[in-house]
Short mmCIF file of C-alpha atoms in Angstrom, two decimals:
data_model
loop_
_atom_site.label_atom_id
_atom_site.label_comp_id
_atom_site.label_asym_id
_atom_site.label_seq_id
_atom_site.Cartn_x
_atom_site.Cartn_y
_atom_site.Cartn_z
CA UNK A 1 -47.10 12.88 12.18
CA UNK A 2 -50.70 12.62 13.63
CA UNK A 3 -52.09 11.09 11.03
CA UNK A 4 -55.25 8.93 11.15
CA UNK A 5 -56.57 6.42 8.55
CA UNK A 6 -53.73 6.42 6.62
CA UNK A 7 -52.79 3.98 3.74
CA UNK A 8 -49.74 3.53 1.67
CA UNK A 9 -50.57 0.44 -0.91
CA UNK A 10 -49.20 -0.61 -4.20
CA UNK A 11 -46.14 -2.66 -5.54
CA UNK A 12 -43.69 0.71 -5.53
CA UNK A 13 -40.19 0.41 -4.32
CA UNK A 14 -38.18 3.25 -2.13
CA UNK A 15 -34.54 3.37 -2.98
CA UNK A 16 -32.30 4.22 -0.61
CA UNK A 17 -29.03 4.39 -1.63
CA UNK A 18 -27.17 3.98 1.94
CA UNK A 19 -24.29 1.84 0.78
CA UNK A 20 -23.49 4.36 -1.92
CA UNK A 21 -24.42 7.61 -0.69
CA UNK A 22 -24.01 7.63 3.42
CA UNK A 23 -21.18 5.52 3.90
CA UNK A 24 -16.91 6.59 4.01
CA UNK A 25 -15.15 3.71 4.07
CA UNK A 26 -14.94 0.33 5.60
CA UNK A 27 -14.40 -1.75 9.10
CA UNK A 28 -12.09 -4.32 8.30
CA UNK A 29 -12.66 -5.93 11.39
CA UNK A 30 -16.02 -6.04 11.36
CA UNK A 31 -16.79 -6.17 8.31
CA UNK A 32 -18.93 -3.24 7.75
CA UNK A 33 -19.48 -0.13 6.44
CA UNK A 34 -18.32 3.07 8.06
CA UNK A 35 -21.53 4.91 7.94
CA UNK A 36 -21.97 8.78 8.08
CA UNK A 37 -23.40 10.13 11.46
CA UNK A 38 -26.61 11.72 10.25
CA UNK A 39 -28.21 9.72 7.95
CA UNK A 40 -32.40 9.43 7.28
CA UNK A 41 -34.63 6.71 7.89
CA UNK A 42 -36.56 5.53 5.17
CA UNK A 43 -40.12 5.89 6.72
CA UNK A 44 -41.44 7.61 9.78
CA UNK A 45 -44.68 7.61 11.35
CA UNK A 46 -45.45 9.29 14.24
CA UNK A 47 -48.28 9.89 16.69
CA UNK A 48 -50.46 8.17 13.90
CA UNK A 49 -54.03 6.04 14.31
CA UNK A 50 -55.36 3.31 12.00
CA UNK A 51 -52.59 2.98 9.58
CA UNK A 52 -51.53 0.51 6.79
CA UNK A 53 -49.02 -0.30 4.68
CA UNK A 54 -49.06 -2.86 2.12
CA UNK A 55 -47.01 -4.55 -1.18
CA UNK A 56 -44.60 -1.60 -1.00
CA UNK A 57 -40.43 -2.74 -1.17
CA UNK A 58 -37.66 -0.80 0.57
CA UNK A 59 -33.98 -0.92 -0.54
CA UNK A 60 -30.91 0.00 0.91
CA UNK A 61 -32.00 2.04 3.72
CA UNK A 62 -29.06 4.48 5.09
CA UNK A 63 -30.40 3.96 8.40
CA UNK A 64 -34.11 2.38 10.42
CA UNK A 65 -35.71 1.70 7.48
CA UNK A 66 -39.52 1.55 8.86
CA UNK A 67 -40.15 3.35 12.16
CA UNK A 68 -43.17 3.60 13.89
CA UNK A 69 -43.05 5.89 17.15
CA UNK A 70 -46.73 6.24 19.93
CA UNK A 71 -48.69 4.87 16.79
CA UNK A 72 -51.84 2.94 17.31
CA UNK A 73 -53.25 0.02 14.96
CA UNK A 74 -50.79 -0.61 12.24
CA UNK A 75 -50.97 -3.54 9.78
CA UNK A 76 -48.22 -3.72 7.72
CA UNK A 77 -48.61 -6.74 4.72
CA UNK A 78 -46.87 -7.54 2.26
CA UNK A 79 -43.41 -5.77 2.71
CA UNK A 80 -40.23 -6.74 1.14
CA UNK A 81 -37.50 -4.53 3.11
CA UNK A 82 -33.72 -6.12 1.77
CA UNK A 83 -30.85 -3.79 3.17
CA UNK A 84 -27.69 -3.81 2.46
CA UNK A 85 -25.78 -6.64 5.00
CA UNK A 86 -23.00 -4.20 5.52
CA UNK A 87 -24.41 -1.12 6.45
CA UNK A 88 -24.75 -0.56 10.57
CA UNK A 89 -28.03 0.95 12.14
CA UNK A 90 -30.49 -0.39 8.89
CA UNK A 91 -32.98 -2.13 11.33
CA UNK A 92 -35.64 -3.24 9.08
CA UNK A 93 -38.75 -2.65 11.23
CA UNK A 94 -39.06 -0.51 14.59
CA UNK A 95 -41.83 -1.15 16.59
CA UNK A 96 -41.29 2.10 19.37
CA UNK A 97 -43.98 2.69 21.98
CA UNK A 98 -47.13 1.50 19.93
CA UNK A 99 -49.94 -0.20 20.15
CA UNK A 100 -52.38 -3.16 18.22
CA UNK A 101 -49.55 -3.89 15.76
CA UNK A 102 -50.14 -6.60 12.87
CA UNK A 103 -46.70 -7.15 10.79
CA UNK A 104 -47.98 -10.18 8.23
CA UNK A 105 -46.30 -12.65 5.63
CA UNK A 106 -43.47 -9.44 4.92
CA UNK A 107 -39.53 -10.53 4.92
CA UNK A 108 -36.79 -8.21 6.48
CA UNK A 109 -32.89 -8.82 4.96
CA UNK A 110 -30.85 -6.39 6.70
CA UNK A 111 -27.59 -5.81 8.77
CA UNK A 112 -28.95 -4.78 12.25
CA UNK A 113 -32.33 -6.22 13.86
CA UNK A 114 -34.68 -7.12 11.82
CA UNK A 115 -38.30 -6.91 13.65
CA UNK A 116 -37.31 -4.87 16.81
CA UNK A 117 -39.89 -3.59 19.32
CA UNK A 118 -38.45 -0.62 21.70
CA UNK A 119 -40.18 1.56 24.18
CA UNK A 120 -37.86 4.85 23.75
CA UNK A 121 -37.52 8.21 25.41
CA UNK A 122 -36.95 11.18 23.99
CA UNK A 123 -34.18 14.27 24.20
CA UNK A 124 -37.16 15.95 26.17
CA UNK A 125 -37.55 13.26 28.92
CA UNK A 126 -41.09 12.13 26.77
CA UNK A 127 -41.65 8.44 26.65
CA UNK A 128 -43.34 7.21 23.48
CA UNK A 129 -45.40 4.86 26.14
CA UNK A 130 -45.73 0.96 25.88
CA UNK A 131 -45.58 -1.57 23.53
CA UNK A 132 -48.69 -3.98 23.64
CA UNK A 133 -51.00 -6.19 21.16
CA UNK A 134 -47.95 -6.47 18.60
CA UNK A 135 -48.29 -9.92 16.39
CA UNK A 136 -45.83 -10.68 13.62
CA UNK A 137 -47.05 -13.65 11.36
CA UNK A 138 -45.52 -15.71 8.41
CA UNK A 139 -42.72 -13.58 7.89
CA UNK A 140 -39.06 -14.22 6.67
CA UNK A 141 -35.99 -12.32 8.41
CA UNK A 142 -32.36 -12.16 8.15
CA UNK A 143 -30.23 -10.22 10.29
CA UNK A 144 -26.78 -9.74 10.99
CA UNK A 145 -27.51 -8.42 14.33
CA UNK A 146 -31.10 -9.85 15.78
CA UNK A 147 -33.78 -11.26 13.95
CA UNK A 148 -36.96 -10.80 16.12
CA UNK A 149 -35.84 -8.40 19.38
CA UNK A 150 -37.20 -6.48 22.03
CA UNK A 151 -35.55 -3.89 23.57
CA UNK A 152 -33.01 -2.44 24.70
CA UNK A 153 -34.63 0.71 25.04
CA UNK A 154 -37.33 -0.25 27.08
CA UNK A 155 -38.22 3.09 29.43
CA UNK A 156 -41.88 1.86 29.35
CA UNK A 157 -43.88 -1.96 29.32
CA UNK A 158 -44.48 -4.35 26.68
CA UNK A 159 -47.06 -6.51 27.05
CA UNK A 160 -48.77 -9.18 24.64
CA UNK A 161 -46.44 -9.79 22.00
CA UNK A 162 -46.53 -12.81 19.57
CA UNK A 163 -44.21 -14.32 17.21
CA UNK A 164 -45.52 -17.00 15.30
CA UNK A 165 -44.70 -18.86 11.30
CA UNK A 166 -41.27 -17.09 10.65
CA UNK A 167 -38.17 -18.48 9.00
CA UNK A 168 -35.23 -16.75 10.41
CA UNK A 169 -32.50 -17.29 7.65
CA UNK A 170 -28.46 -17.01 7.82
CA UNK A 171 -29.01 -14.45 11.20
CA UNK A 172 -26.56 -13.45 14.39
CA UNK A 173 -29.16 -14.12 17.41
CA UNK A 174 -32.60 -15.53 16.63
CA UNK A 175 -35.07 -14.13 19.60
CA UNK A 176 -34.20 -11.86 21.82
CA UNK A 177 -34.98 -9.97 25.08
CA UNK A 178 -33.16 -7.03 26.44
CA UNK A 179 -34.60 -5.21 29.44
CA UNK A 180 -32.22 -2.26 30.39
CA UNK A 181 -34.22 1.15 31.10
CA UNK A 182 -37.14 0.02 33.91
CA UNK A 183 -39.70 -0.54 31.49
CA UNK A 184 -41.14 -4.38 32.39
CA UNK A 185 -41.79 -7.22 29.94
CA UNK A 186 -44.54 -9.68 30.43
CA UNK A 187 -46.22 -12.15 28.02
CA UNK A 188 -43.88 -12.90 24.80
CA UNK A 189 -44.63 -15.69 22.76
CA UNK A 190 -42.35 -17.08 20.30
CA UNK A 191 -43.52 -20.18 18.18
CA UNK A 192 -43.49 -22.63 15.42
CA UNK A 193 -40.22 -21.06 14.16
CA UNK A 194 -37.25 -22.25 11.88
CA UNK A 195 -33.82 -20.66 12.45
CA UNK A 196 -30.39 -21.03 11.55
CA UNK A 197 -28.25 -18.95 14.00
CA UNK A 198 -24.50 -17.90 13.34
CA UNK A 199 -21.32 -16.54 14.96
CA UNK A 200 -20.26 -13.01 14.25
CA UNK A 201 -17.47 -10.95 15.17
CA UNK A 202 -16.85 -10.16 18.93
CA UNK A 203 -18.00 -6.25 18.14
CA UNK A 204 -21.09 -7.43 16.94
CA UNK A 205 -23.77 -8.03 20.01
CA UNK A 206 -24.11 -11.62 20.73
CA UNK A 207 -23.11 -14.54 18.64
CA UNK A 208 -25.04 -17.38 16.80
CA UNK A 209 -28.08 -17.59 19.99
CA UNK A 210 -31.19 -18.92 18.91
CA UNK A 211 -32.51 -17.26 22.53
CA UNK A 212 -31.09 -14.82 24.48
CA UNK A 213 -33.06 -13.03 27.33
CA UNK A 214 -31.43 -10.97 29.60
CA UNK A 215 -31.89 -7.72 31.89
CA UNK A 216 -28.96 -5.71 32.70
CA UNK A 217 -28.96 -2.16 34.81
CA UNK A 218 -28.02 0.60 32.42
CA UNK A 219 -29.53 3.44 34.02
CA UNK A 220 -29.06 2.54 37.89
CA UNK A 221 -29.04 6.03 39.21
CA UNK A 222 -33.10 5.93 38.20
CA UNK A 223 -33.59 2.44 38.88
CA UNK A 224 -33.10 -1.10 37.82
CA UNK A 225 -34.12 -2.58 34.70
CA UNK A 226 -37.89 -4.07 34.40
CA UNK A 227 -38.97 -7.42 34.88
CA UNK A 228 -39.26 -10.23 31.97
CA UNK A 229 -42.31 -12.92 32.64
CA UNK A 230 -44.43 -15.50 31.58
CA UNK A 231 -42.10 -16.01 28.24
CA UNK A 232 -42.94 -18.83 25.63
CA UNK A 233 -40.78 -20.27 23.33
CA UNK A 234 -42.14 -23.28 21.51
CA UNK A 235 -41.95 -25.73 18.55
CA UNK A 236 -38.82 -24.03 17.58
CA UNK A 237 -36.37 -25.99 14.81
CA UNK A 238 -33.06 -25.35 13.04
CA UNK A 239 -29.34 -24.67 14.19
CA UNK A 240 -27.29 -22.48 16.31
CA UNK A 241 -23.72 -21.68 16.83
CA UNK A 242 -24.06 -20.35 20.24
CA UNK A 243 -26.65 -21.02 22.96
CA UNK A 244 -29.98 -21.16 24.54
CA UNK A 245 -29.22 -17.59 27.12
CA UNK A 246 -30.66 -16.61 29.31
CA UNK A 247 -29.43 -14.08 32.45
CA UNK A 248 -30.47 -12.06 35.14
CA UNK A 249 -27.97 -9.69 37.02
CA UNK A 250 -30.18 -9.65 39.49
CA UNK A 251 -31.33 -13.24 40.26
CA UNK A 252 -35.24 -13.71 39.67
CA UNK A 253 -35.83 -10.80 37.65
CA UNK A 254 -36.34 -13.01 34.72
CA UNK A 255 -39.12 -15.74 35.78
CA UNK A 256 -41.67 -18.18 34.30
CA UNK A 257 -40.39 -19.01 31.30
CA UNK A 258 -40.83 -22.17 29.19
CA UNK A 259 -39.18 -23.54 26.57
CA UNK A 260 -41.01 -26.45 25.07
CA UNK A 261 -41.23 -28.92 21.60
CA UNK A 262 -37.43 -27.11 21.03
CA UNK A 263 -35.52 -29.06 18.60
CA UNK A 264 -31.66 -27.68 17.63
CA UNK A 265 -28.33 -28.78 16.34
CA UNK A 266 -25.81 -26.97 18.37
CA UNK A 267 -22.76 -26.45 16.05
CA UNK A 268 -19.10 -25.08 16.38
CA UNK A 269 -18.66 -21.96 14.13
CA UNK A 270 -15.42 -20.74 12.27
CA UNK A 271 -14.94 -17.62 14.90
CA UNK A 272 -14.98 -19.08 18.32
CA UNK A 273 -16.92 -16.04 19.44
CA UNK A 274 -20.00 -17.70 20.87
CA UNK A 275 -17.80 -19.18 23.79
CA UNK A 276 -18.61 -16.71 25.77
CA UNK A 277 -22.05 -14.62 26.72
CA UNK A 278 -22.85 -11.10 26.21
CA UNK A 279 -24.60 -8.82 28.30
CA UNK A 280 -24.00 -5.84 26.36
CA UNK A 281 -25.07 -3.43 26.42
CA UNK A 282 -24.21 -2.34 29.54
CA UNK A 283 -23.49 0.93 31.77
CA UNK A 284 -20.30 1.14 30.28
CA UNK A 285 -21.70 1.64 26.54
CA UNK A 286 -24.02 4.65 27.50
CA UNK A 287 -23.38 7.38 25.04
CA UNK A 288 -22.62 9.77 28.26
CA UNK A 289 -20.16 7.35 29.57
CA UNK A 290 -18.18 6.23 26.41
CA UNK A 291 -14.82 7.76 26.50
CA UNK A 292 -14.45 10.15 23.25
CA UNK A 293 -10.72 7.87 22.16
CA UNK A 294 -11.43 6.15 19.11
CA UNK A 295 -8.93 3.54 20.32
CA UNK A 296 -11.25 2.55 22.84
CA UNK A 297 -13.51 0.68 20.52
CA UNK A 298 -17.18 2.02 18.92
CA UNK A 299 -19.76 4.25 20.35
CA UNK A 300 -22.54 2.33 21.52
CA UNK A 301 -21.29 -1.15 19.98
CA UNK A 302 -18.13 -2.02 22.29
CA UNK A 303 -15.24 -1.25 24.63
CA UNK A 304 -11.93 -2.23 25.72
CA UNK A 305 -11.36 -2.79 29.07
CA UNK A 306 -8.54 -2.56 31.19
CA UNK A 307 -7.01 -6.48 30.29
CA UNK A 308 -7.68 -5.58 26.34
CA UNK A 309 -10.53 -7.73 26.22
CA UNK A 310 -14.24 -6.20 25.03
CA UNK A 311 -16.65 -5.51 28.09
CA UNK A 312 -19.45 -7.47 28.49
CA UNK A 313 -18.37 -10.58 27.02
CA UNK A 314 -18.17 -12.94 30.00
CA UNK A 315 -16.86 -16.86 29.74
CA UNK A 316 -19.39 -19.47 30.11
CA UNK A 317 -18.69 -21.29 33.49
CA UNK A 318 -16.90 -24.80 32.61
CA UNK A 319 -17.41 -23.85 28.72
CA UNK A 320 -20.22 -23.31 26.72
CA UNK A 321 -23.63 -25.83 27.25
CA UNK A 322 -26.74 -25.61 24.92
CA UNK A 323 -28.65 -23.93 27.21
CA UNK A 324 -27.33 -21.31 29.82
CA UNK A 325 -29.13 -20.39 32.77
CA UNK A 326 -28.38 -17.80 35.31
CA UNK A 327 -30.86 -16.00 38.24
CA UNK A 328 -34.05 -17.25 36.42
CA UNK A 329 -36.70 -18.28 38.20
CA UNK A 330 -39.89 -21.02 36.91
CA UNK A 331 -37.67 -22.44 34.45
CA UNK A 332 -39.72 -24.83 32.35
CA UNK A 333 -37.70 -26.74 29.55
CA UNK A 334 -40.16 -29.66 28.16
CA UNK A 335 -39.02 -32.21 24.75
CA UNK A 336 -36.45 -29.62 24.50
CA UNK A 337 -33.52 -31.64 22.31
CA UNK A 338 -30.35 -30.16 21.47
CA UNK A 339 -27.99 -32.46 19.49
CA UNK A 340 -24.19 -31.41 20.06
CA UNK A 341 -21.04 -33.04 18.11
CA UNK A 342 -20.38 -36.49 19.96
CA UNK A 343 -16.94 -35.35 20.17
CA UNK A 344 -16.99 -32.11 22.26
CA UNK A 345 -14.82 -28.69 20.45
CA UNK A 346 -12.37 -27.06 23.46
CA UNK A 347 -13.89 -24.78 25.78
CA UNK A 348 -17.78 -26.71 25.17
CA UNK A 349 -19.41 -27.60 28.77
CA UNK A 350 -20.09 -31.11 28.71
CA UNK A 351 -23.32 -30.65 30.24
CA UNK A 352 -26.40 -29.58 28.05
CA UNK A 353 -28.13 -27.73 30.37
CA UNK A 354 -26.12 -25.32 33.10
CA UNK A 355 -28.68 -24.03 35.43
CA UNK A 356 -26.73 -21.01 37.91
CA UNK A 357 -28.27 -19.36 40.68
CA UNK A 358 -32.01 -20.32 40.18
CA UNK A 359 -34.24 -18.21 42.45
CA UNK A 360 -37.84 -17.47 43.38
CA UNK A 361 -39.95 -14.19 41.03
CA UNK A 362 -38.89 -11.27 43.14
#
C-alpha cells in the first residue's frame, strides 16, 4: 500500500489454486463452484502512484484476481489472467476508485467480470474516490458474468473511460453500465469491438446482452443512483443471445447516448433466459436486506420472490426486440443493423427497436 514508482515485469506466472484449494462442492444449478467465504485476491494495490505491471500471467485466482483500490497512473501490458470458468467472485481486473489507468493488448478468461471499473466504499464510510482517464486497448476477454463493466458499486464518479480493439469471446453480457450507489457516469466510449454474447442461467446477472446500461436505486434512504451520459457505442460486430438494454427506473436518468456503425446477429439460445431483462441488483439483494434462509436463493446473486420467480427479472413488453429502451433520453441509434431469424422464436417482439417512456435529461 502507498507505494510509488513501482514495477512488477517479467514472464512469471502466480498460481492460484482456487478451484482446488477454496472451493467445497458444486452448484448444480448453476453450474459453479461453491466457493469458501474468505478467500484472497491474487494482487492488491492500494493507495499506490506511478505503477506498472507487465508480461506477468495469473492462474486460477480464488477470488479478484488484480485489484487496484485510490491508485493513480497504472499501465498494466502484457497480462495473461485465465481463471477458472467455474469459480464465482474471480473478476479478472478491478479498476476501484483510480485514476490515469492504461490496461493494453492483456486478455482476461474468467468466471465473473472481466475488466470491471467500481467506485467502492469502505466498512469505515471512506470512498476510494472516482474513476477517471481509464483506457483499455487491444485486449481479449471472456467472462461468464460481464466482459467490460462499470459498476455497480459506484458511491463516487467515473468520468473518461474508453474501450477500444477488444475481442470479447464466448461471454454472458458484453458492455455494461450499472449505476446503483449516487456516484454519476459521464463520457464512456465503447468501440471497434467484436463480441459473441450468450445466455446463462437465470442466477447469473443478465443473459447473452451485447449492451446493457441501467441505473437502479439501491441505497434510496441516501439518495438515488447517479446519472449515466454522453455514452458511445460504435463500430461494434458479432452476436448476441439477448438484447441491446438499456433502462432507467427513473425516466431520463440515462441520456445522450448513441449507438452507431452497430452490426449484430440476434440469436435464440438453448436456455430461454434472455426473454426477459434484469435489473439486478436491486434493494432487495443488499447484504443487510437478504434474508439469512438458504432457501431463499444466494447472497448477493438472487432471490425468490413471493410467486417463486427470481427478483429482478422483468418480461420484455410484447417479447423480446433487439434493442430495448426504457426512460432514456437523446437516444441516437445510426447504421445500427440487427439481423433476427426470419421466422420469429415464441415470446420475440416483432419489432426491432421498442422505445418505452423516452424523456428529456433531468
Amino acid at each position: 500500500a502507498n507505494a510509488s514508482s513501482l514495477k512488477i515485469i517479467g514472464g512469471g506466472r502466480i498460481l492460484g489454486d482456487g478451484a482446488a484449494s477454496f472451493t467445497h462442492g458444486e452448484d448444480a444449478d448453476m453450474g459453479t463452484l461453491v466457493a469458501h467465504k474468505l478467500r484472497p485476491r491474487a494482487l492488491v494495490l492500494e493507495g499506490c502512484r506511478n505503477v506498472q505491471i507487465e508480461g506477468i500471467h495469473i492462474h486460477d485466482s480464488p477470488m479478484w484476481t488484480m485489484h487496484f483500490a485510490d491508485c493513480d497512473d497504472i499501465e498494466i501490458i502484457n497480462v495473461s489472467v485465465d481463471n477458472n470458468r467455474r469459480m464465482p467472485n474471480t473478476d479478472g481486473i478491478v479498476i476501484d476508485g483510480c485514476r490515469n489507468v492504461r490496461i493494453i493488448g492483456s486478455s482476461f478468461r474468467t468466471a465473473d467480470d472481466g475488466i470491471v471499473l467500481k467506485t467502492t466504499r469502505r466498512e469505515n464510510g471512506q470512498l476510494t474516490g472516482p474513476c477517471e482517464n481509464v483506457t483499455v486497448q487491444n485486449c481479449i476477454v471472456e467472462s461468464r458474468s460481464c466482459a467490460l463493466k462499470i459498476g455497480t458499486e459506484s458511491f463516487s464518479p467515473f468520468r473518461n473511460i474508453t474501450f477500444e480493439d477488444i475481442t470479447i469471446e464466448k461471454s454472458n453480457r458484453g458492455l455494461g453500465i450499472f449505476s446503483r450507489d449516487g456516484g454519476l457516469v459521464d463520457g464512456v466510449r465503447f468501440a471497434r469491438i467484436t463480441l459473441a454474447c450468450h445466455e446463462t442461467p437465470a442466477g447469473f446477472w443478465g443473459s447473452g446482452e451485447a449492451l446493457t446500461i441501467n441505473t437502479i436505486d439501491r441505497r434510496p434512504e441516501e439518495g438515488p443512483a447517479g446519472q449515466v451520459s454522453n455514452i458511445v457505442m460504435e463500430d461494434v460486430s458479432g452476436s448476441m443471445e439477448g438484447t441491446i438494454n438499456l433502462v432507467a427506473e427513473r425516466a431520463g436518468d440515462i441520456f445522450n447516448v448513441t449507438i452507431r456503425r452497430v452490426s449484430l446477429q440476434q440469436q435464440p439460445g438453448p436456455l430461454g433466459t434472455a426473454l426477459t431483462y434484469d435489473i439486478r441488483p436491486t434493494i432487495d439483494d443488499r447484504f443487510d436486506r437478504f434474508p439469512k434462509d438458504k432457501g431463499a436463493g444466494r447472497v448477493n446473486a438472487w432471490r425468490f420472490g413471493p410467486d417463486g420467480k427470481i427478483i429482478g427479472l422483468i418480461d420484455y413488453p410484447g417479447g423480446m426486440p433487439g434493442v430495448f429502451a426504457k426512460g432514456i433520453a437523446g437516444l441516437l441509434l445510426e447504421d445500427v443493423s440487427i439481423t433476427r431469424p426470419d421466422h420469429l422464436p415464441d415470446r420475440w417482439n416483432p419489432e426491432t427497436v421498442v422505445e418505452l417512456d423516452t424523456a428529456n435529461a433531468a
